[in-house]
Coordinates of C-alpha atoms in Angstrom, one line a residue:
M1272 CA -33.0 -216.6 63.5
P1273 CA -29.7 -218.4 62.8
A1274 CA -27.8 -217.7 59.6
P1275 CA -29.2 -219.7 56.6
K1276 CA -27.5 -222.8 55.4
V1277 CA -26.3 -222.0 51.9
A1278 CA -25.2 -224.1 48.8
L1279 CA -23.6 -222.3 45.9
I1280 CA -23.6 -224.2 42.6
Y1281 CA -21.5 -223.8 39.5
P1282 CA -23.3 -225.5 36.6
P1283 CA -22.1 -227.3 33.5
V1284 CA -20.5 -227.0 31.0
T1285 CA -17.1 -225.3 31.1
D1286 CA -13.4 -225.7 31.8
P1287 CA -12.7 -228.9 33.8
T1288 CA -9.1 -228.1 34.8
S1289 CA -9.8 -225.7 37.7
G1290 CA -12.7 -224.2 39.6
Y1291 CA -14.0 -220.8 38.6
H1292 CA -13.4 -218.1 41.1
S1293 CA -16.7 -216.3 41.3
L1294 CA -18.3 -218.3 44.1
C1295 CA -15.1 -218.3 46.1
Y1296 CA -15.0 -214.5 46.0
L1297 CA -18.6 -214.4 47.3
D1298 CA -18.1 -216.9 50.0
T1299 CA -14.8 -215.4 51.2
Y1300 CA -16.3 -212.0 51.4
A1301 CA -19.4 -213.3 53.4
R1302 CA -17.1 -215.1 55.8
S1303 CA -15.0 -211.9 56.3
R1304 CA -18.2 -210.2 57.3
G1305 CA -19.0 -212.8 60.0
L1306 CA -21.3 -215.1 58.1
P1307 CA -20.9 -218.9 58.0
A1308 CA -19.2 -220.6 55.0
A1309 CA -21.4 -221.9 52.2
D1310 CA -21.0 -225.3 50.6
I1311 CA -19.6 -224.8 47.1
I1312 CA -20.7 -227.4 44.6
D1313 CA -18.8 -227.5 41.3
A1314 CA -21.5 -229.3 39.4
N1315 CA -19.5 -229.0 36.2
I1316 CA -16.7 -231.3 37.3
E1317 CA -19.0 -233.5 39.4
A1318 CA -21.3 -234.2 36.5
F1319 CA -18.3 -235.2 34.4
H1320 CA -16.9 -237.7 36.9
H1321 CA -20.4 -239.0 37.6
S1322 CA -20.8 -239.8 33.9
Y1323 CA -18.4 -242.8 34.1
T1324 CA -19.7 -244.3 37.3
D1325 CA -21.1 -247.8 36.8
A1326 CA -24.7 -246.7 37.1
A1327 CA -24.3 -243.8 34.8
V1328 CA -22.5 -246.0 32.2
A1329 CA -25.4 -248.4 32.2
D1330 CA -27.8 -245.5 31.7
L1331 CA -25.7 -244.2 28.9
A1332 CA -25.7 -247.6 27.1
A1333 CA -29.5 -247.8 27.4
R1334 CA -30.0 -244.3 26.1
L1335 CA -27.7 -244.8 23.1
S1336 CA -29.6 -247.9 22.2
E1337 CA -32.8 -245.8 21.7
P1338 CA -33.7 -244.3 18.3
V1339 CA -32.8 -240.6 17.8
A1340 CA -35.8 -238.5 18.7
P1341 CA -36.8 -235.4 16.6
D1342 CA -35.7 -232.0 17.8
P1343 CA -38.6 -230.5 19.8
L1344 CA -37.6 -227.0 18.5
G1345 CA -37.6 -228.2 14.9
F1346 CA -34.3 -226.5 14.3
Y1347 CA -32.4 -229.7 13.4
R1348 CA -33.9 -232.1 10.8
L1349 CA -34.1 -235.7 12.1
E1350 CA -31.6 -236.7 9.4
Q1351 CA -29.1 -234.3 10.8
L1352 CA -29.3 -235.7 14.3
Q1353 CA -29.1 -239.3 13.0
A1354 CA -26.0 -238.4 11.0
E1355 CA -24.4 -236.9 14.2
R1356 CA -25.3 -240.1 16.0
L1357 CA -23.4 -242.1 13.4
A1358 CA -20.3 -240.1 14.3
V1359 CA -20.5 -241.3 18.0
G1360 CA -18.3 -244.2 18.8
D1361 CA -18.9 -246.8 21.5
P1362 CA -18.5 -245.6 25.1
D1363 CA -15.3 -246.8 26.6
P1364 CA -15.4 -246.3 30.4
A1365 CA -12.0 -247.9 30.9
A1366 CA -10.4 -245.4 28.5
I1367 CA -12.0 -242.4 30.1
R1368 CA -10.8 -243.5 33.6
A1369 CA -7.3 -243.9 32.2
A1370 CA -7.5 -240.5 30.6
V1371 CA -8.5 -238.8 33.9
A1372 CA -5.6 -240.5 35.6
T1373 CA -3.2 -239.2 33.0
M1374 CA -4.6 -235.6 33.3
Q1375 CA -4.1 -235.7 37.0
D1376 CA -0.6 -237.3 37.0
P1377 CA 2.3 -234.9 37.4
V1378 CA 4.6 -237.0 35.1
R1379 CA 2.3 -238.3 32.4
F1380 CA 0.5 -235.0 32.0
Y1381 CA 3.7 -233.5 30.6
D1382 CA 4.4 -236.3 28.2
Y1383 CA 2.8 -235.0 25.0
D1384 CA 1.8 -238.3 23.5
Q1385 CA 0.1 -239.5 26.7
Y1386 CA -1.5 -236.1 27.1
R1387 CA -2.8 -236.0 23.5
H1388 CA -4.2 -239.5 23.9
A1389 CA -6.0 -238.5 27.1
V1390 CA -7.5 -235.5 25.5
D1391 CA -8.7 -237.5 22.6
S1392 CA -10.3 -240.1 24.9
I1393 CA -12.0 -237.4 26.9
T1394 CA -13.3 -235.7 23.8
A1395 CA -14.6 -239.1 22.5
W1396 CA -16.3 -239.8 25.8
M1397 CA -18.0 -236.4 25.9
N1398 CA -19.3 -237.0 22.4
C1399 CA -20.9 -240.2 23.6
V1400 CA -22.4 -238.6 26.6
G1401 CA -23.7 -235.7 24.5
A1402 CA -25.5 -238.0 22.2
M1403 CA -28.0 -238.6 24.9
G1404 CA -29.2 -235.1 24.3
Y1405 CA -28.6 -233.4 21.0
P1406 CA -26.1 -235.7 19.2
G1407 CA -23.0 -233.6 18.6
Q1408 CA -23.6 -231.2 21.4
F1409 CA -20.3 -232.2 23.0
R1410 CA -18.4 -233.2 19.8
S1411 CA -15.7 -230.7 20.9
G1412 CA -15.5 -231.9 24.5
F1413 CA -16.3 -229.2 27.0
S1414 CA -17.1 -226.6 24.3
P1415 CA -20.8 -227.3 23.9
N1416 CA -23.0 -227.0 20.8
A1417 CA -26.7 -226.3 20.9
P1418 CA -29.5 -225.2 18.5
A1419 CA -28.7 -221.7 17.4
P1420 CA -31.8 -220.0 18.9
M1421 CA -30.9 -221.5 22.2
M1422 CA -27.3 -220.3 22.1
L1423 CA -28.5 -216.9 21.0
G1424 CA -30.6 -216.6 24.1
S1425 CA -34.1 -216.7 22.7
M1426 CA -36.4 -216.4 25.7
K1427 CA -39.1 -218.3 23.8
V1428 CA -36.7 -221.2 23.2
L1429 CA -35.2 -221.1 26.7
R1430 CA -38.6 -221.5 28.2
R1431 CA -39.4 -224.6 26.1
E1432 CA -39.2 -227.3 28.7
A1433 CA -38.8 -230.1 26.2
A1434 CA -35.8 -228.5 24.6
I1435 CA -34.1 -227.6 27.9
A1436 CA -34.8 -231.1 29.2
R1437 CA -33.2 -232.6 26.1
I1438 CA -30.0 -230.7 26.2
N1439 CA -29.6 -231.7 29.9
R1440 CA -30.1 -235.4 29.4
P1441 CA -26.3 -236.0 29.5
F1442 CA -26.4 -234.9 33.1
Q1443 CA -29.9 -236.0 34.2
H1444 CA -28.5 -239.1 35.9
Y1445 CA -26.1 -237.0 38.0
Y1446 CA -28.9 -234.5 38.9
E1447 CA -31.3 -237.1 40.0
N1448 CA -29.0 -239.5 41.7
S1449 CA -26.3 -237.2 43.2
L1450 CA -27.0 -233.5 43.2
L1451 CA -30.6 -233.3 44.2
P1452 CA -30.6 -235.9 47.0
R1453 CA -27.6 -234.0 48.5
L1454 CA -29.5 -230.7 48.4
A1455 CA -33.0 -231.6 49.4
G1456 CA -33.9 -230.7 52.9
R1457 CA -30.4 -229.4 53.8
Y1458 CA -30.3 -225.8 52.6
D1459 CA -32.2 -222.6 53.2
V1460 CA -30.6 -220.7 50.3
V1461 CA -29.4 -222.1 47.0
G1462 CA -27.4 -219.9 44.6
I1463 CA -26.4 -220.7 41.0
N1464 CA -23.7 -218.7 39.3
V1465 CA -23.9 -218.5 35.5
T1466 CA -20.8 -217.1 33.9
Y1467 CA -21.0 -218.0 30.3
Q1468 CA -23.9 -218.0 27.8
Y1469 CA -23.6 -221.7 27.0
Q1470 CA -24.1 -222.5 30.7
L1471 CA -27.5 -220.9 30.7
P1472 CA -29.6 -223.8 29.3
Y1473 CA -28.1 -226.1 32.0
A1474 CA -28.6 -223.5 34.8
L1475 CA -32.2 -223.0 33.8
W1476 CA -32.9 -226.7 34.0
L1477 CA -31.2 -226.9 37.4
M1478 CA -33.4 -224.1 38.6
R1479 CA -36.5 -226.1 37.7
L1480 CA -35.2 -229.3 39.3
I1481 CA -34.1 -227.6 42.5
R1482 CA -37.4 -225.7 42.8
R1483 CA -39.4 -228.9 42.4
A1484 CA -37.2 -230.7 45.0
M1485 CA -36.9 -227.8 47.4
P1486 CA -40.1 -225.7 47.2
D1487 CA -39.3 -223.8 50.4
A1488 CA -35.7 -222.9 49.6
F1489 CA -34.8 -219.3 48.7
L1490 CA -33.4 -219.8 45.2
I1491 CA -31.1 -217.1 43.7
A1492 CA -28.8 -216.7 40.7
G1493 CA -26.1 -214.3 39.6
G1494 CA -23.1 -214.0 37.4
T1495 CA -22.2 -212.5 34.1
E1496 CA -24.8 -214.2 32.0
I1497 CA -27.6 -213.4 34.4
S1498 CA -26.5 -209.8 34.3
D1499 CA -26.3 -209.7 30.6
T1500 CA -29.7 -211.2 30.2
W1501 CA -31.1 -208.4 32.3
K1502 CA -29.0 -205.8 30.5
Y1503 CA -30.2 -206.7 27.0
M1504 CA -33.8 -207.1 27.8
V1505 CA -35.8 -204.3 26.2
D1506 CA -38.6 -204.8 28.7
K1507 CA -36.8 -205.6 32.0
S1508 CA -40.1 -206.4 33.7
R1509 CA -40.0 -209.7 31.7
L1510 CA -36.9 -210.9 33.5
F1511 CA -38.7 -213.4 35.7
E1512 CA -40.6 -214.9 32.7
L1513 CA -37.2 -216.6 32.1
F1514 CA -36.2 -217.0 35.7
D1515 CA -39.6 -217.8 37.2
E1516 CA -38.2 -220.5 39.5
L1517 CA -36.0 -218.0 41.2
D1518 CA -36.8 -215.8 44.2
A1519 CA -34.2 -213.2 43.3
V1520 CA -31.3 -212.5 40.9
V1521 CA -28.2 -210.5 41.5
V1522 CA -27.5 -208.1 38.6
G1523 CA -23.9 -206.9 38.5
E1524 CA -21.3 -207.4 41.2
G1525 CA -22.3 -209.6 44.0
E1526 CA -20.3 -209.4 47.2
T1527 CA -22.4 -207.0 49.2
A1528 CA -25.6 -208.1 47.5
Y1529 CA -24.9 -211.7 48.6
E1530 CA -24.2 -210.6 52.1
H1531 CA -27.5 -208.6 52.1
I1532 CA -29.4 -211.6 50.9
L1533 CA -28.0 -213.8 53.7
R1534 CA -28.6 -211.3 56.4
S1535 CA -32.1 -210.6 55.2
R1536 CA -33.0 -214.3 55.2
A1537 CA -31.5 -214.8 58.7
A1538 CA -33.9 -212.0 59.8
G1539 CA -36.8 -213.7 58.1
E1540 CA -37.1 -210.8 55.6
L1541 CA -36.9 -210.4 51.9
P1542 CA -33.6 -208.9 50.5
A1543 CA -35.3 -205.8 49.1
G1544 CA -32.9 -203.1 50.1
H1545 CA -29.9 -203.7 47.9
A1546 CA -29.5 -202.0 44.5
N1547 CA -28.1 -205.1 42.8
V1548 CA -30.8 -207.5 44.0
R1549 CA -33.9 -208.0 41.8
L1550 CA -36.8 -209.8 43.5
H1551 CA -39.4 -211.9 41.8
P1552 CA -42.6 -210.0 41.4
R1553 CA -44.4 -212.6 43.4
H1554 CA -42.7 -211.1 46.4
G1555 CA -44.3 -207.7 45.7
A1556 CA -43.3 -204.7 43.7
V1557 CA -39.9 -203.3 44.7
R1558 CA -38.3 -200.2 43.2
S1559 CA -35.2 -200.9 41.1
L1560 CA -32.3 -198.8 42.4
P1561 CA -29.3 -197.8 40.3
L1562 CA -26.6 -200.5 40.2
I1563 CA -23.6 -200.2 42.5
Y1564 CA -20.0 -201.2 42.0
E1565 CA -17.9 -202.8 44.7
P1566 CA -14.8 -201.0 46.1
I1567 CA -12.5 -204.0 45.4
R1568 CA -9.7 -202.8 47.6
D1569 CA -11.9 -203.8 50.6
L1570 CA -12.2 -207.4 49.4
P1571 CA -10.2 -210.1 51.2
T1572 CA -7.8 -212.5 49.5
P1573 CA -10.1 -215.1 47.9
D1574 CA -10.1 -218.5 49.7
F1575 CA -10.3 -221.4 47.3
S1576 CA -10.3 -224.2 49.9
G1577 CA -13.9 -225.0 49.3
L1578 CA -13.2 -226.3 45.8
P1579 CA -12.8 -230.0 45.1
W1580 CA -9.2 -229.8 44.1
D1581 CA -8.7 -233.5 43.6
S1582 CA -11.4 -233.6 41.0
Y1583 CA -10.0 -231.3 38.3
L1584 CA -8.2 -232.5 35.2
S1585 CA -4.9 -231.0 36.0
P1586 CA -1.9 -232.3 38.0
E1587 CA -1.3 -228.8 39.4
R1588 CA -3.6 -226.4 41.1
F1589 CA -4.2 -223.0 39.5
V1590 CA -6.5 -220.3 40.7
Y1591 CA -8.1 -217.3 39.0
Y1592 CA -7.3 -213.9 40.6
S1593 CA -9.1 -210.6 39.7
P1594 CA -7.3 -207.5 41.1
T1595 CA -9.1 -205.2 38.7
R1596 CA -12.6 -204.6 37.4
G1597 CA -13.7 -202.4 34.5
C1598 CA -11.4 -200.6 32.2
Y1599 CA -9.1 -197.6 32.6
W1600 CA -9.6 -196.6 29.0
N1601 CA -13.3 -197.2 28.7
K1602 CA -13.8 -195.4 25.4
C1603 CA -13.9 -198.2 22.8
T1604 CA -17.3 -197.9 21.1
F1605 CA -17.2 -201.6 20.1
C1606 CA -16.8 -202.8 23.7
D1607 CA -19.8 -204.0 25.7
Y1608 CA -18.1 -206.0 28.3
G1609 CA -19.6 -205.9 31.8
L1610 CA -22.4 -203.8 33.2
N1611 CA -22.4 -200.1 32.4
G1612 CA -24.4 -197.0 32.4
D1613 CA -23.2 -194.3 30.0
S1614 CA -19.8 -195.8 29.3
P1615 CA -18.7 -198.9 27.3
T1616 CA -17.9 -201.0 30.3
S1617 CA -17.8 -200.9 34.1
P1618 CA -16.0 -198.2 36.1
W1619 CA -12.3 -198.7 36.5
R1620 CA -11.0 -200.1 39.8
Q1621 CA -7.6 -201.7 40.5
N1622 CA -5.9 -202.9 43.7
T1623 CA -2.7 -201.3 44.8
V1624 CA 0.5 -203.2 44.0
D1625 CA 0.9 -203.9 47.7
L1626 CA -2.5 -205.6 47.8
M1627 CA -1.7 -207.6 44.7
I1628 CA 1.5 -208.8 46.2
R1629 CA -0.2 -209.7 49.4
D1630 CA -2.8 -211.7 47.5
V1631 CA -0.4 -213.5 45.2
Q1632 CA 1.8 -214.4 48.1
R1633 CA -1.2 -216.0 49.9
L1634 CA -2.5 -217.7 46.8
S1635 CA 0.9 -219.1 45.9
E1636 CA 0.8 -221.1 49.2
V1637 CA -2.1 -223.2 47.9
A1638 CA -1.7 -223.0 44.1
K1639 CA 1.3 -223.4 41.8
F1640 CA -0.2 -221.2 39.1
V1641 CA -2.0 -217.8 39.4
Y1642 CA -4.1 -216.6 36.5
F1643 CA -4.9 -212.9 36.4
S1644 CA -8.5 -213.1 35.3
V1645 CA -8.8 -209.4 34.4
D1646 CA -9.8 -207.4 31.4
V1647 CA -7.0 -204.9 31.6
L1648 CA -4.2 -203.8 34.0
A1649 CA -3.1 -200.2 34.3
R1650 CA -0.4 -199.0 31.9
R1651 CA 1.7 -197.6 34.7
R1652 CA 2.6 -199.3 38.0
S1653 CA 5.5 -199.4 40.4
C1654 CA 8.8 -197.5 39.9
G1655 CA 7.0 -194.9 37.8
S1656 CA 7.8 -196.4 34.5
P1657 CA 5.5 -197.8 31.8
S1658 CA 5.0 -201.5 32.2
R1659 CA 5.9 -204.0 29.5
S1660 CA 4.8 -207.5 28.8
S1661 CA 7.4 -210.1 29.7
S1662 CA 7.7 -213.8 30.2
A1663 CA 10.9 -213.6 32.2
A1664 CA 11.6 -212.3 35.7
S1665 CA 12.8 -208.7 35.7
T1666 CA 14.1 -206.2 38.2
C1667 CA 13.2 -202.6 39.1
G1668 CA 15.6 -200.7 41.3
G1669 CA 17.3 -204.0 42.2
A1670 CA 14.1 -205.7 43.6
P1671 CA 13.2 -209.0 42.0
R1672 CA 9.8 -209.3 40.2
S1673 CA 7.7 -212.4 39.9
G1674 CA 7.4 -213.4 36.2
W1675 CA 4.5 -212.5 34.0
R1676 CA 3.2 -214.4 31.1
S1677 CA 0.9 -212.1 29.1
T1678 CA -1.0 -213.5 26.2
G1679 CA -1.4 -210.5 24.1
R1680 CA -1.8 -207.4 26.3
R1681 CA 1.1 -205.1 25.5
S1682 CA 0.2 -202.8 28.3
A1683 CA -0.1 -205.3 31.1
A1684 CA 1.7 -204.3 34.3
R1685 CA 3.9 -206.7 36.0
C1686 CA 3.4 -207.7 39.6
S1687 CA 6.5 -206.6 41.5
S1688 CA 7.8 -207.5 45.0
G1689 CA 10.7 -207.2 47.3
P1690 CA 13.0 -210.0 48.4
A1691 CA 10.0 -212.0 49.7
A1692 CA 8.6 -212.5 46.2
P1693 CA 5.8 -215.0 45.8
R1694 CA 7.0 -218.3 44.6
C1695 CA 4.3 -219.1 42.2
R1696 CA 5.7 -220.7 39.1
S1697 CA 3.7 -218.7 36.6
V1698 CA 1.5 -215.7 36.5
S1699 CA -0.5 -215.0 33.3
S1700 CA -2.9 -212.4 32.0
P1701 CA -5.5 -213.1 29.3
A1702 CA -5.6 -211.5 25.9
T1703 CA -8.0 -208.6 25.4
S1704 CA -9.0 -206.3 22.6
A1705 CA -7.5 -202.9 21.9
S1706 CA -4.4 -203.9 23.8
S1707 CA -2.3 -201.0 22.6
T1708 CA -4.8 -198.2 22.4

């Protein structure tokens, strides 16, 4: 059998300024293993741009003319929702289109007054769009609000179709008129990556819609939130009560699991032999093996060419890069970040400096900014000296280093190079807890 045709989807709602790197890592790895490229669909940014098309604007106006409906969960009083609706202004499609143009313009973006006006216009627009669901769910733009039981991951609430349908109303026009027609009949495997907890209600609704539109597709999901859902379940046999529409989930790191799924489907088989793949019970009882962690030094440089770069709300491209996984300290009792067995977080792995330099050089050919999306970097790196956080270029033994911008990690190591240093304008590392332990 030929290799399956694959679509990988990143659901709403999250950062609209760049594509997340998870699906690019999976697809790059699969292609390095001889499998065809998947179609990567950033439904987060697509749904936003769809919201101000003429047809979607007409749908928005019709929806906002309707009375506010009661909360099917009973969490919000009707008076609360009506009050939130009063805080919603009139939709202004011309203003949102102008705001998008400003965010993507390499001159106007850096003019603070124009930038601030664009941000305010986008926030106001998202507040209008959100009023189709729970009024106020997008009052802060792309930082969604939802009934607390839903945000806290109550399985009972997340399986309430009326509630999940309601919170997805802002994007239903996009789903029905753009995404689903593009998917139906074209793909053998559809994967959904769920990184953040607040994406889960949107991902769950997408799973339902895709299953109804594509009953014969092999539907899978993975990502941090999928893994956390499995991790925190007291009775893990109930996992597919929540993910009933799926054929399988990937728990933990996904590169080799994804390859295994594709090769199994190409052979007309179920992907039952990989430790990180959990099959739906309807496919038969399969023994759950201990999770495995990827040897990240074997991973190729991620390829971000499959992302819709012209769609993001930024005049410059920036990419996420993850040269480490887990934590070298791995002793903080308050930490519960990532999948783990008998330790606070995942086992520590870090690329060599040479591999990091190789990757950053390649990434800097396509992106002006490289964001080190890591939890921690080792305290000691090249030249045998403790690393220090710095926002300026520095030298070590006369060799120039590319600059770091570290936002809070005192122990972050700096990426160093020789004369052929990467020419990325900025490299940054996120803040993390226990930065000086």
